[in-house]
Coordinates of C-alpha atoms and ligand atoms in Angstrom, one line a residue:
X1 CA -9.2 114.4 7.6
X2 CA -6.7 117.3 9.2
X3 CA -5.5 116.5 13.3
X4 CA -8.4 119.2 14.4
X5 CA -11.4 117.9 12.6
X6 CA -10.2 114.3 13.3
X7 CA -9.7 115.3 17.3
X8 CA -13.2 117.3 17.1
X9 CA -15.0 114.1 16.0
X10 CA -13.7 112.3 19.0
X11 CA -14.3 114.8 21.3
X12 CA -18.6 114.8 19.9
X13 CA -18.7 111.0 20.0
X14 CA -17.1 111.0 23.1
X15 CA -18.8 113.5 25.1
X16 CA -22.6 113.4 23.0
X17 CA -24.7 114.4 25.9
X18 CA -22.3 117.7 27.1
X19 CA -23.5 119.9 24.6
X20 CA -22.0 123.0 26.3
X21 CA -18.6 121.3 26.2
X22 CA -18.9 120.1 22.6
X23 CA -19.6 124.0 22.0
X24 CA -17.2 125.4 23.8
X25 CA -14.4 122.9 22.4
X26 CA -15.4 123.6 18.5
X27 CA -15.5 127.4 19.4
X28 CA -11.6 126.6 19.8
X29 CA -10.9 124.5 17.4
X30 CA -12.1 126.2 14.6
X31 CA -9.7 129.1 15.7
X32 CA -6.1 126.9 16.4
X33 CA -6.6 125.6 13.0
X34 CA -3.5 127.9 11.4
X35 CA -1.3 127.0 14.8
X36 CA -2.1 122.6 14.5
X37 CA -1.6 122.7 10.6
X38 CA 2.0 124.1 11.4
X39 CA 2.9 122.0 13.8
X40 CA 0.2 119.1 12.5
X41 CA 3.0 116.0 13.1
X42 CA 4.1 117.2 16.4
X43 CA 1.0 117.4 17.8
X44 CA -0.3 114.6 16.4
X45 CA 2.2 112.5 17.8
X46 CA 2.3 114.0 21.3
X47 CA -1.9 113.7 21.5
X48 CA -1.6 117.6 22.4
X49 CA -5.4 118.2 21.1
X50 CA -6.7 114.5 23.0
X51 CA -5.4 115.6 26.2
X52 CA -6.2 119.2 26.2
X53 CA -9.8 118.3 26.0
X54 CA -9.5 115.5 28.7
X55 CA -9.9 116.5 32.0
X56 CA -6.7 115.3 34.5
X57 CA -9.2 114.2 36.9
X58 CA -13.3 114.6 37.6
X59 CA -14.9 114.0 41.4
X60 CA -18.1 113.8 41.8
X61 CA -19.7 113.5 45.4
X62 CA -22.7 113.5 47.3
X63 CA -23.7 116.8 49.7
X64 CA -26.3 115.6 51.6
X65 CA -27.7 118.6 54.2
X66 CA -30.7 119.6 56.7
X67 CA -33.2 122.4 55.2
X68 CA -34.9 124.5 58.0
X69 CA -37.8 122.0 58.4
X70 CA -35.3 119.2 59.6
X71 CA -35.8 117.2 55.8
X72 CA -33.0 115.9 54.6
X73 CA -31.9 116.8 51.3
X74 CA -29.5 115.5 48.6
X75 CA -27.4 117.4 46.0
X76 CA -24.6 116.1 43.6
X77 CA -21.3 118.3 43.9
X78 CA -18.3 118.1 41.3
X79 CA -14.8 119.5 41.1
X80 CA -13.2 119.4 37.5
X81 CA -9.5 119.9 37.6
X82 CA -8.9 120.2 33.8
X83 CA -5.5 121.2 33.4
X84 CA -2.4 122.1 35.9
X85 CA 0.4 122.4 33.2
X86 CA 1.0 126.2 34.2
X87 CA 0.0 126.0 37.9
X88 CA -2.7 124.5 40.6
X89 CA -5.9 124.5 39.6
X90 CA -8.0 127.5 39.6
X91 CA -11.5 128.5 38.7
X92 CA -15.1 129.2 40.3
X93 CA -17.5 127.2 42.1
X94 CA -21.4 127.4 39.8
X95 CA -24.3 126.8 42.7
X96 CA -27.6 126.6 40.2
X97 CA -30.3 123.7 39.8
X98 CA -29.0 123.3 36.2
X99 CA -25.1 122.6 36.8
X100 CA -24.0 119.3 35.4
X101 CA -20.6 117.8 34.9
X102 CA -20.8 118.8 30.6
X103 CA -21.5 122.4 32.2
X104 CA -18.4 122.7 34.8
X105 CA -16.7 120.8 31.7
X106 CA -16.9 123.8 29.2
X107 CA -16.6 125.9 32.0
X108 CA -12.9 124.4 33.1
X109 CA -11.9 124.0 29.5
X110 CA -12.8 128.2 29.2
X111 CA -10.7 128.7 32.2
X112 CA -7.5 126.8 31.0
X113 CA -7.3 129.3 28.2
X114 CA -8.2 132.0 29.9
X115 CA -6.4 131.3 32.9
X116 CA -2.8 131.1 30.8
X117 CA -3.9 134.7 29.3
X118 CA -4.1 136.4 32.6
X119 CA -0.1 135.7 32.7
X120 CA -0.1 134.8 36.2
X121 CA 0.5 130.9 37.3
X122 CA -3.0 129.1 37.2
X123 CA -4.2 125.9 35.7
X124 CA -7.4 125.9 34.7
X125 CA -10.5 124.2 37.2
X126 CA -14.1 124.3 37.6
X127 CA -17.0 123.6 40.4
X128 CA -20.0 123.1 41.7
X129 CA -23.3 121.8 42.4
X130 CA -26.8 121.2 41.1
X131 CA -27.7 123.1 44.1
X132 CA -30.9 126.1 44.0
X133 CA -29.4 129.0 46.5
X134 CA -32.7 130.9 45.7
X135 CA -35.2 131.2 48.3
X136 CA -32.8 129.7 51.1
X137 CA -32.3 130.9 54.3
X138 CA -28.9 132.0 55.7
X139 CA -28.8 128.5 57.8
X140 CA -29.5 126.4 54.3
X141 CA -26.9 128.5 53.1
X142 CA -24.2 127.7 55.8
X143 CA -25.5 124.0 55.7
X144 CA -25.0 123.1 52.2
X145 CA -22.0 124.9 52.1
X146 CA -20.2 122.8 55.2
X147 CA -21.4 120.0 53.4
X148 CA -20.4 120.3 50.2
X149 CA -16.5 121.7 51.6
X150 CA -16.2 118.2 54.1
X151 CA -15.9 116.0 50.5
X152 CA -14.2 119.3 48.6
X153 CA -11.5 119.7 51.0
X154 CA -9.8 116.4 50.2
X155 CA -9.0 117.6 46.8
X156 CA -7.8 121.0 46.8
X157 CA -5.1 123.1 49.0
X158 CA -3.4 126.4 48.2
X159 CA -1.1 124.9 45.9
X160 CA -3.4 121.9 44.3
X161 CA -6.4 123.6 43.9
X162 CA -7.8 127.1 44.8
X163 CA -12.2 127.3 43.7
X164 CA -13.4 130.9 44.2
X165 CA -16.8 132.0 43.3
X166 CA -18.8 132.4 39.8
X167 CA -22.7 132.3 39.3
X168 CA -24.6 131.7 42.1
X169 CA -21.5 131.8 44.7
X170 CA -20.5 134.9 46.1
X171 CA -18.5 136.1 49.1
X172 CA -21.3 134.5 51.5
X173 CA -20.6 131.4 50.4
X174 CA -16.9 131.5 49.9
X175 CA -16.4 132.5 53.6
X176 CA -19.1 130.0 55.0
X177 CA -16.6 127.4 52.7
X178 CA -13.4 128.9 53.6
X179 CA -14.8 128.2 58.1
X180 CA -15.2 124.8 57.1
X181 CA -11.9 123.8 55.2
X182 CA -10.1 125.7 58.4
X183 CA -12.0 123.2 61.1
X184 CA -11.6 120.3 58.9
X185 CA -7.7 120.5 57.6
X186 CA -6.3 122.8 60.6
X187 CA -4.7 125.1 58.5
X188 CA -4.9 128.4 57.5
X189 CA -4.5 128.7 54.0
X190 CA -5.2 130.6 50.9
X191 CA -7.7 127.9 50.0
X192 CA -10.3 130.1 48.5
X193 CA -10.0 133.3 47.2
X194 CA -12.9 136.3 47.0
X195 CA -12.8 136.0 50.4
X196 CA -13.5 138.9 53.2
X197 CA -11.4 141.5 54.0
X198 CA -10.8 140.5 57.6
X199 CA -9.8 136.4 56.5
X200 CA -7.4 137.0 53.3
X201 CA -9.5 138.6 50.7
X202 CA -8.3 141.1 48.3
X203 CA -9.3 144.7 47.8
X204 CA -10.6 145.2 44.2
X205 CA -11.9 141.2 43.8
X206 CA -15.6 141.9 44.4
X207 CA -15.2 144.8 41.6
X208 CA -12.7 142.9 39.3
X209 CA -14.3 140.6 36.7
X210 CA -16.6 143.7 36.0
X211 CA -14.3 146.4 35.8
X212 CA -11.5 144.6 34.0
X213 CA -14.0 143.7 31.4
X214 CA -14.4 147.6 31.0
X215 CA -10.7 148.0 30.9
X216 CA -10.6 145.5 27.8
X217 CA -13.4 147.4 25.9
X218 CA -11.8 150.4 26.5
X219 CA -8.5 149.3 25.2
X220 CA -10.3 147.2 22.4
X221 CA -12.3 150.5 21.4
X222 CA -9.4 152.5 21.7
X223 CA -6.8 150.6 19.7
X224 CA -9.6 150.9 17.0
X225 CA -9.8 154.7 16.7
X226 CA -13.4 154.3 18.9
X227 CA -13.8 156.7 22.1
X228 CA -16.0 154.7 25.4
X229 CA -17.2 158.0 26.8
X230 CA -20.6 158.8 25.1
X231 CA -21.3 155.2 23.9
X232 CA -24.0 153.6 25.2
X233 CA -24.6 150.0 26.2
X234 CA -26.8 147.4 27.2
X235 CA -25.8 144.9 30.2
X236 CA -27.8 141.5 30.5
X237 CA -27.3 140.1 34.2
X238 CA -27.6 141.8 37.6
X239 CA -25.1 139.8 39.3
X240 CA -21.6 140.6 40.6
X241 CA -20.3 140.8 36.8
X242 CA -23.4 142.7 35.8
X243 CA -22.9 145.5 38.9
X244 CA -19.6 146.3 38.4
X245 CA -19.6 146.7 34.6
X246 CA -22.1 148.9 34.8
X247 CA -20.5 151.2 37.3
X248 CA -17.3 151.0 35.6
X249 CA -19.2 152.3 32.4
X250 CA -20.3 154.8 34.0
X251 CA -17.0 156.3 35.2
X252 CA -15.6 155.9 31.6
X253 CA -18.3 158.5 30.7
X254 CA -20.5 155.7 28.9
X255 CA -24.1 154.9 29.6
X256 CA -25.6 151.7 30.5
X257 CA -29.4 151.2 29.8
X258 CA -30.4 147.7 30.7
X259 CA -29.9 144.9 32.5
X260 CA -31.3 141.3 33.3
X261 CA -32.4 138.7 35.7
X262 CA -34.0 135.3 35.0
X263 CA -37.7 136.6 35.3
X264 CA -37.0 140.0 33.5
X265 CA -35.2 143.0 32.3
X266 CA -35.3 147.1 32.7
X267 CA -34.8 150.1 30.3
X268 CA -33.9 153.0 31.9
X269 CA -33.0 155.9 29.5
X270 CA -31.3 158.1 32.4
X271 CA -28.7 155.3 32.6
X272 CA -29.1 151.8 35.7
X273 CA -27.9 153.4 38.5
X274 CA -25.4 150.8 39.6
X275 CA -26.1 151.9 43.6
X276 CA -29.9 151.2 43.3
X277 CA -29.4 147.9 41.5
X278 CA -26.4 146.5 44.2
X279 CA -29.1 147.5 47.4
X280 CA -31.9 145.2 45.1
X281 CA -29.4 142.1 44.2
X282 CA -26.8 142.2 46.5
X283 CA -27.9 143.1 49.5
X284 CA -31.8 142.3 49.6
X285 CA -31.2 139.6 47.2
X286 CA -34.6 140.3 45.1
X287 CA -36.2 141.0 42.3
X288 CA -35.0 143.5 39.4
X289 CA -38.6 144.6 39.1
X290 CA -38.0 146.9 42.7
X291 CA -36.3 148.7 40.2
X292 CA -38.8 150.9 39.1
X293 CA -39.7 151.9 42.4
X294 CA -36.7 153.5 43.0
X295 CA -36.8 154.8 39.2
X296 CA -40.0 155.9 37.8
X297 CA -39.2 156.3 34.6
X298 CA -37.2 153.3 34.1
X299 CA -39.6 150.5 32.5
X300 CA -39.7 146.4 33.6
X301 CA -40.7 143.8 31.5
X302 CA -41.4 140.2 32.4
X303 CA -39.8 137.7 31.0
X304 CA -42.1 134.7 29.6
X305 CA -41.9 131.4 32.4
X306 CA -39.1 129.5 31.8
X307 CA -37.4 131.9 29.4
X308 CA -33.4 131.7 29.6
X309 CA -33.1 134.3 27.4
X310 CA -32.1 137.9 27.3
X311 CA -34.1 139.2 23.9
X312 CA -35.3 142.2 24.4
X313 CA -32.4 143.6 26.3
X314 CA -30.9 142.9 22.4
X315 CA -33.3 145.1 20.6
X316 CA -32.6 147.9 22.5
X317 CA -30.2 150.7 20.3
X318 CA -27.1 150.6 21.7
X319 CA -23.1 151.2 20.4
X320 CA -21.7 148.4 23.0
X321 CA -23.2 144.8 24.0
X322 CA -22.3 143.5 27.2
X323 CA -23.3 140.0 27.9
X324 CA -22.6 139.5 31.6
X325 CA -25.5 137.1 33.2
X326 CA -25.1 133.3 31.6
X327 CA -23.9 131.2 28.9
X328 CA -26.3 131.5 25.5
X329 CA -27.9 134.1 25.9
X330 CA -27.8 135.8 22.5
X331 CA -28.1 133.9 19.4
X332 CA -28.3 134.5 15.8
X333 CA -31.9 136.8 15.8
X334 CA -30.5 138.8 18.8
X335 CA -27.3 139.0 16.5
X336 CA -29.3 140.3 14.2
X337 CA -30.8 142.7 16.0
X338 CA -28.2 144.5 17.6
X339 CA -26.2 144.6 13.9
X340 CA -29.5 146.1 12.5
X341 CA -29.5 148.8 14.9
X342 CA -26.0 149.9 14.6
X343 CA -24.0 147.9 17.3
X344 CA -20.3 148.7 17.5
X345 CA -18.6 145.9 19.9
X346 CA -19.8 143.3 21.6
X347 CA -17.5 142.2 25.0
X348 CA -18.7 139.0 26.5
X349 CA -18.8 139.6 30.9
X350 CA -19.8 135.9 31.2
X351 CA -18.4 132.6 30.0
X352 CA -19.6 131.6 26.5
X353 CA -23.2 134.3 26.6
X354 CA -23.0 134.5 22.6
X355 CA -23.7 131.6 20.7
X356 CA -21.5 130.0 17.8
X357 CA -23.5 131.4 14.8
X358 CA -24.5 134.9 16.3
X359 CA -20.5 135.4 17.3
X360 CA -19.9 134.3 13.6
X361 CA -22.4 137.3 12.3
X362 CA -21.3 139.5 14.6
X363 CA -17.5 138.9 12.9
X364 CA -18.9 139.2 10.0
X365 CA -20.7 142.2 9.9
X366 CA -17.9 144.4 11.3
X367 CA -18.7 144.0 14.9
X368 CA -15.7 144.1 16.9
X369 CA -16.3 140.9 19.2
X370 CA -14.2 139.9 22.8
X371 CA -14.7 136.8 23.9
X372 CA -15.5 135.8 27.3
X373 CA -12.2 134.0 28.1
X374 CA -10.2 137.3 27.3
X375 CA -12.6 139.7 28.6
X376 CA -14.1 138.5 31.6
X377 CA -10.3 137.1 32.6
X378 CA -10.0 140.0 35.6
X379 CA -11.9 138.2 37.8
X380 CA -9.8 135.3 38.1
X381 CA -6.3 137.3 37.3
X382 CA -7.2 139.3 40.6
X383 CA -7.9 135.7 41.9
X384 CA -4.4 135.4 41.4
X385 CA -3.5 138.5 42.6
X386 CA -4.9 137.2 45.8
X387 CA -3.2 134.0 45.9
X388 CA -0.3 135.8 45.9
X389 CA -1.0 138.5 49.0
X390 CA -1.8 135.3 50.5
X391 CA 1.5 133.9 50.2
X392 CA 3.3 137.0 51.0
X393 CA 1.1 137.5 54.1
X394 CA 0.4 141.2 53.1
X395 CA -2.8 143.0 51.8
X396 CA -2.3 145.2 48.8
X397 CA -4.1 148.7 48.5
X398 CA -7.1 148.7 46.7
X399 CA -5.3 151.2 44.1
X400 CA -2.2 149.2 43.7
X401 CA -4.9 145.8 42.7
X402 CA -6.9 147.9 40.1
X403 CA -3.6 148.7 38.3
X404 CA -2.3 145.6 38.2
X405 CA -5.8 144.4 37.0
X406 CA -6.0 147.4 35.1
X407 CA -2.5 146.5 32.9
X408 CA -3.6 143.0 33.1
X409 CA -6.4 143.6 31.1
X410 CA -4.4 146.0 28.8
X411 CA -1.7 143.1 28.2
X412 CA -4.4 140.0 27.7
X413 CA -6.0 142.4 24.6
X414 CA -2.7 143.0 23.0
X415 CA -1.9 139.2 23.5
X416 CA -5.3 138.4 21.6
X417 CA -4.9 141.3 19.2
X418 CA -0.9 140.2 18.3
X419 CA -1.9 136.4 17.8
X420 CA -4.4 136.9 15.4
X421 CA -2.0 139.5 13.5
X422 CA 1.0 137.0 13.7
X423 CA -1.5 134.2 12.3
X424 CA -3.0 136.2 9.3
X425 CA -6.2 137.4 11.5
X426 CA -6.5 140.3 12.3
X427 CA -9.2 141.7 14.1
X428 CA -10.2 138.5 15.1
X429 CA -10.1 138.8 19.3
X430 CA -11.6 135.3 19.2
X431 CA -8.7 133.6 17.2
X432 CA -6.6 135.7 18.7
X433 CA -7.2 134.9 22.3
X434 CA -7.8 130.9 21.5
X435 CA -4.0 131.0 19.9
X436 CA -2.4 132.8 22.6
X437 CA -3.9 130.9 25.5
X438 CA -3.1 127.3 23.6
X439 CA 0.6 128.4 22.5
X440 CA 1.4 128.9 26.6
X441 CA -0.3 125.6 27.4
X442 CA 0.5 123.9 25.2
X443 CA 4.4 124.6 25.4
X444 CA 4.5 123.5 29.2
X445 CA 2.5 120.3 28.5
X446 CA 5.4 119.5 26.0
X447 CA 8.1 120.3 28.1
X448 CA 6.7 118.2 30.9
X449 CA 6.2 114.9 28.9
X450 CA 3.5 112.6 28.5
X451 CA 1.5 112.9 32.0
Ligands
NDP1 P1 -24.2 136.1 39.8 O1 -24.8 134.9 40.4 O2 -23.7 137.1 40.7 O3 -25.2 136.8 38.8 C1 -25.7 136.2 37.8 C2 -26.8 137.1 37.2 O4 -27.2 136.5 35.9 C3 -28.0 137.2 38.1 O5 -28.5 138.5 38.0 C4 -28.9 136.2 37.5 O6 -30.3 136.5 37.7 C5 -28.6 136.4 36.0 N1 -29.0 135.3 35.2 C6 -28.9 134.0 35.5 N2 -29.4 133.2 34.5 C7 -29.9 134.1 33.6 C8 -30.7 134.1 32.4 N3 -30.9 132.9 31.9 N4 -31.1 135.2 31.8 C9 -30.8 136.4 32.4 N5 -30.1 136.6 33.5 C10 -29.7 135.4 34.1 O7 -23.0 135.6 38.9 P2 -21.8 136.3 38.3 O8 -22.2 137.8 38.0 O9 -20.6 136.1 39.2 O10 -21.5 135.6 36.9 C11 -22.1 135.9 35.7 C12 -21.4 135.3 34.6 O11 -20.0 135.7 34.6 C13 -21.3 133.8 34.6 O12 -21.3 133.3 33.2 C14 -20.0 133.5 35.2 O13 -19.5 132.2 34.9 C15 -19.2 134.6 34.6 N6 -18.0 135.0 35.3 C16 -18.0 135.3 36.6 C17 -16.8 135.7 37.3 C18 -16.8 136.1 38.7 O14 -15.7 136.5 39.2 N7 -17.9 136.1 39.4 C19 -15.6 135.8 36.5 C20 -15.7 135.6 35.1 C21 -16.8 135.2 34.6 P3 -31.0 136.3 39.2 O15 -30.6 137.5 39.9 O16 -32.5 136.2 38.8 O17 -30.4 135.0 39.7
2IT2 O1 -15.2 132.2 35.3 C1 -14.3 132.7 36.0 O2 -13.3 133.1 35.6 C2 -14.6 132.8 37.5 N1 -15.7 132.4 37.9 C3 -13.6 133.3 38.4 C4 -12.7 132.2 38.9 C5 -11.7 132.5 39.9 O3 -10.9 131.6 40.3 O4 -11.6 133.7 40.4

């Protein structure tokens, strides 16, 4: 048996009930095939493909708070800290009832890879907590949030460890975290980043992960003789990704037509207006089916109870799919669905949305395809970005961020686009971003030694 399929047996056997993780890890392996075979003894020796997959360390804690009718409740919190060969950790913080360690697992191994493409210093970490934010009141909010930073704080600082926000953690709750890790440690630190304006945040991080994932299309389409402006697309998500995509779109002269939540989805053949949808979801924090209120020829539809799925945004007609609410949310039928009707890219906004045999059809049928790690990577690059106004004790202009995200994004698809060239696959963003991300890592773990 070759080192990969060998090290992919392991890594099932070892870690049978983290399904996401297994997933996320055979997504990878498949593609680093060409790079282990030619360095198949090296690696082998040095247990490059057994550690990469092992996390350096796992915590797992209690966050035990009061709700607003003085019951005490009990949640289960987790920091991964996968990898630190290239810099301190880094990576969000996932609040939802369905987070489990196999989840912030795939998550952090994602962010090691995606992390080294972003070319800035960052290891690769992930967070969170099987906590439900929905339907909790500002004071829930602020209590969970203390409690869950008391046991954090022990294990991250602004050169350990640096959380920010992903689903389900926004600027809110980074800045009711960021009060606590002040009180508690005494020190004024870039602990966090997507924090606000006033504390240490950066201009452009509340817009970045969806605009940069615009700037990759847009490059991607480009470098493949394809214009953005006149395309249309369909968004899944009405989160911070979701938002920002679609107003980015819209600037690049394409039109967005749907988007998601969990409990439905919208058409709207004038194009989401991205203003209308940000007052719903980010400010009153409700339901996408206000939308139609505001738009009245727009059309909602319900999703079935229970449903984690985005299907019908997928049979809409559209030239670009972009996937930006959670992790498998289009599989092989939706695949199907969005080839049969013409699809021209797909660009993953979230971590992992397409599964393993619809990102195989999509390859296969022509579909140009970016995965999440390289195309969603602007939200933690600006991440970066903040980490270091924070250590220069300066605030960039919002303009000066967005083109340094901007060429960011421009550099991570010609990294993807040049690996899979250089390794016989061209076309292949998926390879292409898996080999590039590895070959970085990879080369500091082996010039650190065995640790
Ligand atoms: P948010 O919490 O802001 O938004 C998530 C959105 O997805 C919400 O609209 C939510 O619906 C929706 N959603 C959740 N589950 C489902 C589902 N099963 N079907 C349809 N919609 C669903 O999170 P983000 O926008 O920050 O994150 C979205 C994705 O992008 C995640 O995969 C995250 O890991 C990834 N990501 C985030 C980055 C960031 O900087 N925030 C950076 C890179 C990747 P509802 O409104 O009903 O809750
Ligand atoms: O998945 C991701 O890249 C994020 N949630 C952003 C992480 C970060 O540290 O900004």
């Amino acid at each position: 048996m070759s080192y990969v399929d060998e090290v992919l047996e392991l890594v099932k056997e070892k870690n049978a009930s983290e399904p996401l993780f297994i997933q996320a890890v055979t997504e990878v392996f498949e593609s680093l095939k060409p790079v282990i075979e030619a360095n198949e003894a090296l690696y082998r020796r040095e247990a490059i493909l057994e550690r990469i997959t092992e996390p350096e360390r796992q915590i797992k804690f209690r966050v035990p708070w009061v709700d607003d009718n003085g019951q005490v409740r009990v949640n289960t919190g987790y920091r991964v800290q996968f990898n630190s060969a290239i810099g301190p950790y880094k990576g969000g913080l996932r609040l939802d009832k369905s987070v489990t360690l196999g989840m912030l697992k795939f998550l952090g191994f994602e962010q090691v890879f995606k992390n080294a493409l972003t070319t800035l210093p960052m290891g690769g970490g992930k967070g969170g907590c099987d906590f439900d934010p929905k339907g909790k009141s500002d004071r829930e909010i602020m209590a969970f949030c203390q409690s869950f930073m008391t046991e954090l704080c022990k294990h991250i600082g602004a050169d350990t460890d640096v959380p920010a926000g992903d689903l389900g953690t926004g600027g809110r709750e980074i800045g009711y975290m960021f009060g606590q890790y002040k009180r508690l440690k005494n020190v004024y630190e870039g602990v966090l980043t997507g924090k606000g304006l006033t504390f240490g945040g950066s201009l452009a991080r509340t817009e970045a992960t969806g605009y940069g994932l615009l700037y990759f299309t847009k490059e991607m389409l480009a470098c493949n003789g394809i214009d953005i402006a006149g395309k249309t697309a369909a968004v899944s998500g009405s989160g911070n990704v979701a938002i920002y995509a679609i107003q980015k779109a819209e600037q690049m002269g394409a039109k967005v037509v749907t988007c998601s939540d969990r409990k439905g989805w919208i058409y709207d053949p004038e194009g989401v207006d991205y203003k209308i949808l940000k007052d719903i979801k980010e400010v009153k924090r409700t339901s996408l089916a206000e939308y139609v209120n505001y738009r009245p020829n727009a059309k909602y539809t319900a999703k079935a109870e229970g449903d984690n799925m985005d299907h019908g945004v997928w049979t809409v007609k559209v030239d670009l799919a972009l996937p930006c609410g959670r992790e498998n949310t289009i599989d092989l039928e939706d695949a199907k669905n969005l080839v049969a009707n013409g699809v021209t890219a797909v660009a993953e906004g979230a971590n992992m949305p397409t599964n393993l045999e619809a990102t195989k059809y999509f390859q296969e049928n022509g579909v140009l395809f970016a995965p999440g790690k390289a195309s969603n990577a602007g939200g933690v690059a600006t991440s970066g970005l903040e980490m270091s106004q924070n250590s220069e004790r300066l605030s960039w202009s919002f303009e000066e961020v967005d083109a340094k995200l901007h060429d960011i994004m421009v550099s991570i698809f010609h990294a993807a686009d040049d690996a899979a060239k250089k390794y016989g696959m061209e076309g292949n963003y998926v390879a292409g971003a898996n080999i590039a991300g590895f070959e970085k890592v990879v080369n500091a773990m082996l010039a650190q030694g065995v640790c």
